[in-house]
Amino acid sequence: IAFLDSDDFWSPNKLEVVSQNIEADPEAGLFSHNQSIIRDGEAVKRSRYGPPTGYQGSLHDYLVFVGNCISTSATVVAKEYLEQVDGFSESRSIVTVEDYDLWVRLSKLCRFRFIEDVLGSQVFHPASASANAELHLHSSLAMLEKNRAELDEEGIKYSKWALRRRRGNIYFGAARQYQ
């Protein structure tokens, strides 16, 4: 299943390139490609998705403790994995990060493959929900707490330092957004 947010764009060859990657790596469950970032009608940069090159740790830990490294419109997910995690959460507490929450849940089930090609554009504008710094801050904190609680239930404990650092980074991101 391929996602496309209403204000984003796919390159004409996106589905062809992703399909080739699926055929080359049928064991992966999520495929994500790079995008151009559009602000005020102009491409301002290229967004690279996935953890940094050479990252050797757990993708789940990276997502929880470093942050979201995937865009919805740049993602294709095998239907079977979406069904296993019941798709996007409809919880109002994580309204601006429901995609991020989905990637965290999927990272427990399947392998992700990151495609280096720029196969679309993500459009940022002031009217988007994620542009609301306070709402996004509270959603991000709620998602961190949700994941911490789920990991506790699974018997996985993370250090208080790692949790404090992640909370601090969430607040820092909100402060930058306000600025």
CSV table of C-alpha atoms in Angstrom, one decimal, residues 2 21 26 32 55 57 72 77 86 88 108 114 134 150 164 167 169 177:
chain,number,residue,atom,x,y,z
A,2,ALA,CA,1.4,3.3,-1.1
A,21,ASN,CA,13.0,-2.6,-5.2
A,26,PRO,CA,10.7,-9.2,-1.3
A,32,SER,CA,10.8,4.5,1.7
A,55,TYR,CA,24.0,3.2,11.5
A,57,GLY,CA,21.8,-0.2,15.9
A,72,THR,CA,4.3,9.1,4.8
A,77,VAL,CA,4.1,-0.9,3.1
A,86,ASP,CA,-4.1,-2.5,12.7
A,88,PHE,CA,-2.7,4.0,11.6
A,108,LYS,CA,9.1,-4.5,15.5
A,114,PHE,CA,15.5,2.9,2.2
A,134,GLU,CA,2.2,23.1,20.6
A,150,GLU,CA,4.5,-0.7,25.6
A,164,ARG,CA,15.1,12.3,29.3
A,167,ARG,CA,12.0,14.4,25.8
A,169,ASN,CA,15.0,16.7,21.9
A,177,GLN,CA,9.5,25.5,15.4
